[in-house]
Amino acid sequence: MIPALNLTHSDFVQQKLDLKTKPQGSLGKLEALAKQLVLIYAQGMSKEVITAQQFNIANPSLSIFAGDHGIATEGVSIAPSEVTGQMVANFADGGAAICVLARQLGWRLNIVDCGILKSVQSSHVIDNRLGATTAPFHLQPAMSEAQLAQSFDNAKQLVAAELHVGCNLFAFGEMGIGNTTSAAAIFSALCNLSPKETVGQGTGVSQDIVAKKQLLIEQALDLHQLDCNDPKQILQCVGGFEIAHMVGAMLAVAEAQKPILVDGFIATAAAMLVISMAPNAKQYMVFAHCSNEQGHKKMLEWLNVEPLLQLDMRLGEGSGAALALPIIQSALAIYNDMASFSQAQVTQVVG
């Protein structure tokens, strides 16, 4: 059960922001972000406690979920499925973009094998394998009910471990050749959209491959007859092992009433499923960036949310979420440390 965000102190938090030494609203999205974060962190606190409280990020955690996709055997990507495992090894060795960003910005990084073709033997990789790959979803469901249930259990345990060490900000990335096809299929099924509206070029495929992806998704939608009101069915039939773990993790974080930084196209597909399962979860989500993947802007519009960043990125790995951490920290610093007009003895500016 995911509780709704308690908005009892919303006006109080807004007033504190309005009385900072600036014109009201002049810090734009930073002010709305600060208010959302403070309301999340202030759950259960009295006004007196909130007044004296400093709100800060502690032990931010970014988990990369990796999984291979049966649909990839149909040639929907510029890279073969073996690259998933190679990149997991690269993550474990600290050589990928997300590793560089995590070190630079202060993220604690988890690398999770949810089911890749060949496991990577490394102490830096968490073994949550559900199999070697999902099934090709245009021919049969991508995974079984048991595999889906196990992914949620795995994710809940991972989140619990992070909460135990004091993490209060979560982000999730992914790695999986073929997973933009899966995310587009989820988007189509949830929103009753044609694959032509949801399929983009992924990591940079040709128009011929785009057409193939659209056709395979159409075949899957015809085969499974998915119900837009049954997100678990959609996830089981056209999702991926890494997407399933991400959905389970987001649900667990929202249940714990902590903020979730949502990355790009694949992560937003997971977030859409989560919101369909538990609408209150959306109140705990911050959308980090707008990916350059065609369907992502449409997803954000469908969710009626504004991302923090637009950097024309389409890498995945949680890279956009990672880059949003300094903005999160800055928003809270403004709330915590910026003087009010009375404290600074500055004439209040209106407007």
XYZ file of N, CA and C in Angstrom, residues 28-219:
576
model
N 12.160 29.388 -10.332
C 11.496 28.474 -11.254
C 11.281 27.068 -10.708
N 11.688 26.067 -11.516
C 11.468 24.672 -11.149
C 12.183 24.285 -9.862
N 13.229 25.019 -9.533
C 13.977 24.709 -8.315
C 13.086 24.865 -7.077
N 12.192 25.831 -7.097
C 11.299 26.052 -5.963
C 10.263 24.943 -5.852
N 9.674 24.566 -6.982
C 8.695 23.468 -6.963
C 9.356 22.162 -6.528
N 10.584 21.951 -6.966
C 11.325 20.756 -6.590
C 11.614 20.755 -5.097
N 12.056 21.889 -4.567
C 12.324 21.983 -3.137
C 11.073 21.671 -2.326
N 9.949 22.208 -2.749
C 8.698 21.971 -2.019
C 8.330 20.492 -2.046
N 8.423 19.859 -3.206
C 8.095 18.435 -3.307
C 9.002 17.597 -2.397
N 10.294 17.874 -2.434
C 11.237 17.089 -1.637
C 11.007 17.293 -0.144
N 10.804 18.532 0.269
C 10.581 18.797 1.696
C 9.310 18.106 2.173
N 8.251 18.157 1.377
C 7.006 17.500 1.774
C 7.193 15.990 1.882
N 8.011 15.410 1.002
C 8.289 13.973 1.096
C 9.066 13.671 2.377
N 10.128 14.417 2.602
C 10.973 14.144 3.762
C 10.307 14.512 5.087
N 9.303 15.386 5.050
C 8.663 15.857 6.279
C 7.465 15.011 6.690
N 7.244 13.896 6.021
C 6.101 13.051 6.370
C 6.145 12.672 7.850
N 5.038 12.934 8.546
C 4.940 12.564 9.956
C 5.507 13.592 10.919
N 6.093 14.666 10.402
C 6.675 15.691 11.270
C 5.641 16.773 11.608
N 5.784 17.368 12.770
C 4.963 18.517 13.133
C 5.541 19.773 12.505
N 4.762 20.847 12.493
C 5.247 22.115 11.936
C 6.471 22.610 12.713
N 6.482 22.390 14.011
C 7.599 22.840 14.839
C 8.889 22.116 14.447
N 8.786 20.823 14.193
C 9.954 20.041 13.801
C 10.421 20.454 12.406
N 9.470 20.644 11.498
C 9.821 21.056 10.132
C 10.538 22.402 10.150
N 10.085 23.304 10.999
C 10.682 24.639 11.079
C 12.166 24.561 11.429
N 12.507 23.628 12.305
C 13.896 23.527 12.766
C 14.728 22.540 11.964
N 14.083 21.804 11.091
C 14.740 20.682 10.406
C 15.564 21.142 9.208
N 16.744 20.542 9.043
C 17.524 20.660 7.808
C 17.235 19.412 6.974
N 16.919 19.598 5.700
C 16.602 18.478 4.816
C 17.748 18.283 3.822
N 18.394 17.135 3.898
C 19.566 16.865 3.070
C 19.513 15.475 2.456
N 20.254 15.290 1.378
C 20.366 13.980 0.733
C 21.401 13.146 1.487
N 21.045 11.902 1.759
C 21.953 10.987 2.449
C 22.121 9.707 1.636
N 23.365 9.328 1.411
C 23.692 8.060 0.746
C 22.853 7.795 -0.506
N 22.811 8.719 -1.465
C 21.992 8.495 -2.666
C 22.417 7.221 -3.401
N 21.430 6.450 -3.816
C 21.680 5.126 -4.395
C 21.161 5.060 -5.822
N 22.000 4.602 -6.729
C 21.594 4.385 -8.121
C 21.850 2.926 -8.465
N 20.804 2.210 -8.801
C 20.900 0.790 -9.145
C 20.699 0.600 -10.635
N 21.638 -0.096 -11.269
C 21.526 -0.414 -12.697
C 21.056 -1.847 -12.819
N 19.880 -2.042 -13.402
C 19.332 -3.371 -13.627
C 19.632 -3.798 -15.067
N 20.184 -4.984 -15.226
C 20.571 -5.472 -16.555
C 19.792 -6.737 -16.895
N 19.301 -6.803 -18.139
C 18.580 -7.996 -18.582
C 18.598 -8.101 -20.092
N 18.646 -9.325 -20.582
C 18.584 -9.536 -22.031
C 17.170 -9.856 -22.480
N 16.913 -9.568 -23.760
C 15.566 -9.630 -24.321
C 15.513 -10.603 -25.496
N 14.549 -11.515 -25.438
C 14.377 -12.461 -26.534
C 14.077 -11.782 -27.852
N 13.416 -10.632 -27.786
C 13.055 -9.912 -29.013
C 14.302 -9.425 -29.755
N 15.428 -9.339 -29.056
C 16.661 -8.853 -29.681
C 17.163 -9.788 -30.772
N 16.765 -11.056 -30.716
C 17.183 -12.008 -31.756
C 16.569 -11.670 -33.111
N 15.570 -10.788 -33.113
C 14.925 -10.369 -34.365
C 15.648 -9.199 -35.023
N 16.772 -8.771 -34.439
C 17.561 -7.704 -35.056
C 16.983 -6.319 -34.867
N 16.566 -5.999 -33.621
C 15.948 -4.704 -33.357
C 16.947 -3.675 -32.817
N 18.210 -4.050 -32.760
C 19.218 -3.137 -32.218
C 20.452 -3.138 -33.104
N 21.289 -2.108 -32.941
C 22.544 -2.061 -33.700
C 23.582 -3.002 -33.100
N 23.326 -3.515 -31.894
C 24.299 -4.359 -31.196
C 23.690 -5.722 -30.884
N 24.499 -6.781 -30.847
C 23.997 -8.092 -30.454
C 23.786 -8.163 -28.942
N 23.021 -9.150 -28.489
C 22.703 -9.276 -27.069
C 23.943 -9.457 -26.202
N 25.007 -10.001 -26.763
C 26.227 -10.204 -25.982
C 26.767 -8.904 -25.386
N 26.423 -7.799 -26.004
C 26.910 -6.506 -25.522
C 26.358 -6.189 -24.129
N 25.166 -6.702 -23.809
C 24.624 -6.464 -22.466
C 25.606 -6.958 -21.408
N 26.052 -8.205 -21.540
C 26.995 -8.763 -20.580
C 28.330 -8.047 -20.588
N 28.774 -7.652 -21.772
C 30.038 -6.913 -21.864
C 29.949 -5.578 -21.131
N 28.796 -4.928 -21.251
C 28.621 -3.655 -20.549
C 28.485 -3.859 -19.038
N 27.867 -4.950 -18.622
C 27.793 -5.243 -17.186
C 29.203 -5.414 -16.621
N 30.063 -6.091 -17.373
C 31.464 -6.226 -16.956
C 32.141 -4.853 -16.900
N 31.809 -4.002 -17.843
C 32.349 -2.639 -17.857
C 31.867 -1.848 -16.642
N 30.593 -2.014 -16.284
C 30.077 -1.380 -15.071
C 30.872 -1.861 -13.849
N 31.063 -3.180 -13.776
C 31.761 -3.761 -12.632
C 33.198 -3.264 -12.526
N 33.802 -2.987 -13.677
C 35.182 -2.478 -13.704
C 35.257 -0.963 -13.526
N 34.096 -0.300 -13.520
C 34.068 1.140 -13.294
C 34.341 1.984 -14.515
N 34.211 1.400 -15.725
C 34.608 2.119 -16.921
C 33.498 2.759 -17.728
N 32.244 2.558 -17.346
C 31.125 3.087 -18.129
C 30.804 4.523 -17.737
N 30.018 5.186 -18.576
C 29.639 6.582 -18.306
C 28.988 6.726 -16.943
N 28.089 5.804 -16.597
C 27.388 5.933 -15.321
C 28.349 5.776 -14.148
N 29.397 4.977 -14.320
C 30.396 4.817 -13.259
C 31.155 6.121 -13.033
N 31.517 6.763 -14.136
C 32.221 8.050 -14.057
C 31.331 9.086 -13.366
N 30.068 9.147 -13.778
C 29.148 10.122 -13.195
C 28.889 9.834 -11.723
N 28.751 8.550 -11.382
C 28.500 8.184 -9.987
C 29.669 8.602 -9.095
N 30.887 8.365 -9.578
C 32.060 8.776 -8.801
C 32.143 10.297 -8.678
N 31.875 10.962 -9.776
C 31.971 12.424 -9.804
C 30.948 13.074 -8.879
N 29.741 12.525 -8.853
C 28.623 13.198 -8.194
C 28.290 12.636 -6.814
N 28.812 11.447 -6.490
C 28.593 10.905 -5.152
C 27.459 9.908 -5.019
N 27.143 9.210 -6.102
C 26.137 8.143 -6.035
C 26.772 6.842 -5.556
N 26.063 6.099 -4.750
C 26.413 4.715 -4.450
C 25.785 3.854 -5.543
N 26.601 3.021 -6.183
C 26.166 2.310 -7.383
C 25.966 0.828 -7.095
N 24.785 0.317 -7.490
C 24.522 -1.126 -7.475
C 24.407 -1.619 -8.910
N 25.030 -2.737 -9.215
C 24.928 -3.361 -10.538
C 24.226 -4.688 -10.343
N 23.087 -4.865 -11.003
C 22.234 -6.023 -10.737
C 22.012 -6.815 -12.022
N 22.417 -8.068 -12.008
C 22.144 -8.990 -13.121
C 20.759 -9.580 -12.898
N 19.800 -9.115 -13.685
C 18.422 -9.592 -13.577
C 18.153 -10.780 -14.499
N 19.090 -11.025 -15.421
C 18.934 -12.122 -16.365
C 19.551 -11.785 -17.699
N 20.891 -11.926 -17.784
C 21.602 -11.671 -19.038
C 22.125 -12.990 -19.584
N 22.479 -13.003 -20.863
C 22.836 -14.252 -21.530
C 23.939 -15.015 -20.806
N 24.953 -14.310 -20.405
C 26.075 -14.936 -19.708
C 26.385 -14.114 -18.477
N 26.325 -14.751 -17.312
C 26.545 -14.017 -16.070
C 27.985 -13.514 -15.991
N 28.155 -12.409 -15.285
C 29.464 -11.802 -15.084
C 29.938 -12.151 -13.676
N 31.088 -12.798 -13.588
C 31.620 -13.201 -12.289
C 32.376 -12.030 -11.675
N 31.723 -11.327 -10.778
C 32.335 -10.174 -10.134
C 31.648 -9.933 -8.798
N 32.431 -9.569 -7.808
C 31.872 -9.240 -6.498
C 31.068 -7.941 -6.546
N 31.213 -7.197 -7.637
C 30.497 -5.923 -7.787
C 29.129 -6.096 -8.453
N 28.767 -7.322 -8.810
C 27.495 -7.577 -9.488
C 26.588 -8.396 -8.573
N 25.384 -7.889 -8.329
C 24.382 -8.593 -7.531
C 23.658 -9.590 -8.421
N 23.564 -10.833 -8.001
C 22.935 -11.893 -8.789
C 21.452 -11.996 -8.451
N 20.622 -11.426 -9.303
C 19.160 -11.551 -9.194
C 18.600 -12.195 -10.459
N 19.347 -13.134 -11.027
C 18.992 -13.698 -12.321
C 17.655 -14.449 -12.289
N 16.811 -14.103 -13.254
C 15.538 -14.806 -13.454
C 15.619 -15.789 -14.616
N 16.759 -15.830 -15.268
C 16.963 -16.650 -16.462
C 18.053 -15.994 -17.285
N 18.306 -16.528 -18.464
C 19.337 -15.958 -19.327
C 18.790 -14.847 -20.216
N 17.503 -14.867 -20.482
C 16.874 -13.865 -21.336
C 15.363 -14.036 -21.249
N 14.623 -12.976 -21.546
C 13.172 -13.124 -21.674
C 12.849 -13.869 -22.974
N 11.613 -14.314 -23.073
C 11.148 -14.936 -24.312
C 10.845 -13.854 -25.346
N 10.898 -14.188 -26.656
C 10.511 -13.205 -27.685
C 9.021 -12.877 -27.554
N 8.714 -11.637 -27.200
C 7.347 -11.332 -26.779
C 6.343 -11.264 -27.917
N 6.814 -11.322 -29.178
C 5.842 -11.359 -30.273
C 5.328 -12.788 -30.503
N 5.934 -13.757 -29.782
C 5.536 -15.160 -29.917
C 4.917 -15.735 -28.649
N 5.278 -15.202 -27.496
C 4.778 -15.684 -26.206
C 5.064 -14.621 -25.150
N 4.481 -14.759 -23.963
C 4.785 -13.777 -22.914
C 6.282 -13.719 -22.623
N 6.760 -12.526 -22.350
C 8.191 -12.334 -22.119
C 8.684 -13.098 -20.906
N 7.828 -13.226 -19.895
C 8.228 -13.926 -18.672
C 7.020 -14.589 -18.034
N 7.264 -15.475 -17.095
C 6.182 -16.161 -16.385
C 5.716 -15.319 -15.202
N 4.553 -15.679 -14.653
C 4.062 -14.992 -13.457
C 5.047 -15.150 -12.304
N 5.644 -16.351 -12.204
C 6.605 -16.605 -11.122
C 7.841 -15.720 -11.265
N 8.323 -15.546 -12.485
C 9.477 -14.675 -12.699
C 9.141 -13.229 -12.357
N 7.968 -12.782 -12.726
C 7.551 -11.417 -12.415
C 7.474 -11.226 -10.900
N 6.868 -12.183 -10.202
C 6.757 -12.084 -8.746
C 8.138 -12.074 -8.095
N 9.055 -12.887 -8.617
C 10.404 -12.943 -8.057
C 11.144 -11.624 -8.265
N 10.918 -10.994 -9.424
C 11.583 -9.704 -9.682
C 11.152 -8.661 -8.659
N 9.876 -8.651 -8.295
C 9.375 -7.703 -7.296
C 9.991 -7.997 -5.926
N 10.095 -9.288 -5.574
C 10.707 -9.661 -4.293
C 12.174 -9.250 -4.260
N 12.897 -9.519 -5.353
C 14.309 -9.139 -5.431
C 14.476 -7.631 -5.225
N 13.639 -6.876 -5.932
C 13.743 -5.415 -5.882
C 13.422 -4.887 -4.490
N 12.429 -5.463 -3.853
C 12.053 -5.024 -2.506
C 13.199 -5.255 -1.527
N 13.896 -6.387 -1.656
C 15.034 -6.673 -0.784
C 16.173 -5.680 -1.031
N 16.408 -5.343 -2.296
C 17.465 -4.383 -2.627
C 17.166 -3.022 -2.011
N 15.934 -2.558 -2.151
C 15.543 -1.270 -1.585
C 15.640 -1.298 -0.067
N 15.225 -2.393 0.539
C 15.300 -2.511 2.000
C 16.742 -2.400 2.482
N 17.669 -3.012 1.746
C 19.086 -2.940 2.115
C 19.608 -1.510 2.018
N 19.161 -0.774 0.999
C 19.588 0.612 0.839
C 18.992 1.505 1.932
N 17.739 1.267 2.266
C 17.115 2.030 3.350
C 17.840 1.769 4.669
N 18.310 0.542 4.855
C 18.989 0.157 6.095
C 20.275 0.952 6.309
N 20.939 1.347 5.223
C 22.180 2.126 5.356
C 21.917 3.631 5.228
N 20.656 4.005 5.299
C 20.311 5.421 5.388
C 20.062 6.138 4.090
N 19.905 5.414 2.991
C 19.637 6.062 1.708
C 18.273 6.753 1.743
N 18.235 7.998 1.275
C 16.947 8.697 1.201
C 16.668 9.300 -0.168
N 17.430 8.858 -1.197
C 17.157 9.246 -2.582
C 17.560 8.089 -3.484
N 16.637 7.662 -4.338
C 16.850 6.493 -5.181
C 16.740 6.861 -6.657
N 17.621 6.277 -7.449
C 17.527 6.368 -8.909
C 17.796 4.987 -9.480
N 17.279 4.755 -10.667
C 17.406 3.434 -11.294
C 17.767 3.589 -12.760
N 18.758 2.810 -13.185
C 19.151 2.765 -14.581
C 18.982 1.358 -15.118
N 19.291 1.180 -16.389
C 19.104 -0.130 -17.012
C 20.141 -0.362 -18.095
N 20.337 -1.625 -18.386
C 21.139 -2.054 -19.533
C 20.499 -3.306 -20.097
N 20.197 -3.280 -21.394
C 19.609 -4.462 -22.007
C 19.385 -4.234 -23.484
N 20.155 -4.909 -24.310
C 19.962 -4.780 -25.756
C 18.533 -5.201 -26.101
N 17.826 -4.321 -26.801
C 16.435 -4.585 -27.173
C 15.419 -3.948 -26.254
N 15.882 -3.264 -25.185
C 14.879 -2.810 -24.212
C 14.110 -1.558 -24.641
N 14.586 -0.816 -25.646
C 13.732 0.273 -26.141
C 12.507 -0.278 -26.860
N 12.652 -1.464 -27.479
C 11.494 -2.112 -28.104
C 10.479 -2.511 -27.049
N 10.971 -3.055 -25.954
C 10.091 -3.435 -24.852
C 9.400 -2.213 -24.245
N 10.147 -1.140 -24.045
C 9.560 0.077 -23.471
C 8.500 0.668 -24.394
N 8.758 0.648 -25.698
C 7.770 1.155 -26.660
C 6.510 0.299 -26.649
N 6.689 -1.014 -26.508
C 5.527 -1.912 -26.436
C 4.702 -1.624 -25.188
N 5.374 -1.385 -24.063
C 4.671 -1.034 -22.825
C 3.888 0.266 -23.019
N 4.530 1.255 -23.616
C 3.884 2.548 -23.856
C 2.655 2.377 -24.749
N 2.797 1.618 -25.816
C 1.667 1.379 -26.722
C 0.512 0.698 -25.998
N 0.832 -0.340 -25.204
C -0.214 -1.107 -24.534
C -0.918 -0.291 -23.454
N -0.146 0.482 -22.689
C -0.741 1.267 -21.601
C -1.624 2.394 -22.110
N -1.234 2.984 -23.228
C -1.898 4.206 -23.693
C -2.713 4.010 -24.967
N -2.841 2.750 -25.410
C -3.590 2.451 -26.636
C -3.071 3.263 -27.821
N -1.746 3.277 -27.969
C -1.112 4.011 -29.051
C -0.535 3.049 -30.080
N -0.541 3.465 -31.321
C 0.100 2.683 -32.375
C 1.606 2.664 -32.156
N 2.275 1.549 -32.476
C 3.747 1.520 -32.384
C 4.421 2.615 -33.203
N 3.772 3.097 -34.245
C 4.353 4.189 -35.027
C 4.514 5.454 -34.183
N 3.706 5.574 -33.139
C 3.780 6.736 -32.257
C 4.761 6.545 -31.114
N 5.146 5.313 -30.841
C 5.965 5.042 -29.652
C 7.370 4.552 -29.965
N 7.609 4.080 -31.165
C 8.911 3.499 -31.514
C 9.812 4.568 -32.110
N 11.024 4.656 -31.573
C 12.024 5.557 -32.122
C 13.244 4.783 -32.583
N 14.358 5.472 -32.705
C 15.565 4.852 -33.240
C 16.472 4.249 -32.185
N 16.023 4.285 -30.925
C 16.796 3.639 -29.876
C 18.215 4.161 -29.839
N 19.173 3.242 -29.927
C 20.581 3.641 -29.885
C 21.086 4.147 -31.224
N 20.190 4.272 -32.223
C 20.607 4.822 -33.506
C 20.427 3.877 -34.668
N 19.338 3.102 -34.676
C 19.111 2.121 -35.733
C 18.556 2.792 -36.984
N 18.557 2.036 -38.076
C 18.055 2.539 -39.361
C 16.536 2.562 -39.374
N 15.981 3.224 -40.378
C 14.524 3.256 -40.527
C 13.951 1.872 -40.799
N 14.712 1.017 -41.464
C 14.254 -0.366 -41.699
C 14.064 -1.101 -40.378
N 14.996 -0.896 -39.463
C 14.875 -1.557 -38.156
C 13.748 -0.936 -37.342
N 13.552 0.370 -37.469
C 12.409 1.012 -36.810
C 11.111 0.364 -37.278
N 10.989 0.152 -38.586
C 9.793 -0.485 -39.140
C 9.634 -1.913 -38.606
N 10.750 -2.616 -38.464
C 10.698 -3.985 -37.930
C 10.229 -3.979 -36.470
N 10.737 -3.031 -35.685
C 10.316 -2.920 -34.292
C 8.816 -2.655 -34.200
N 8.336 -1.763 -35.066
C 6.902 -1.459 -35.062
C 6.079 -2.693 -35.390
N 6.520 -3.467 -36.378
C 5.797 -4.666 -36.788
C 5.774 -5.704 -35.673
N 6.901 -5.915 -35.016
C 6.977 -6.901 -33.933
C 6.072 -6.509 -32.770
N 6.017 -5.218 -32.459
C 5.135 -4.767 -31.381
C 3.673 -4.948 -31.776
N 3.352 -4.646 -33.026
C 1.981 -4.867 -33.501
C 1.601 -6.339 -33.368
N 2.527 -7.236 -33.729
C 2.268 -8.672 -33.592
C 2.045 -9.048 -32.128
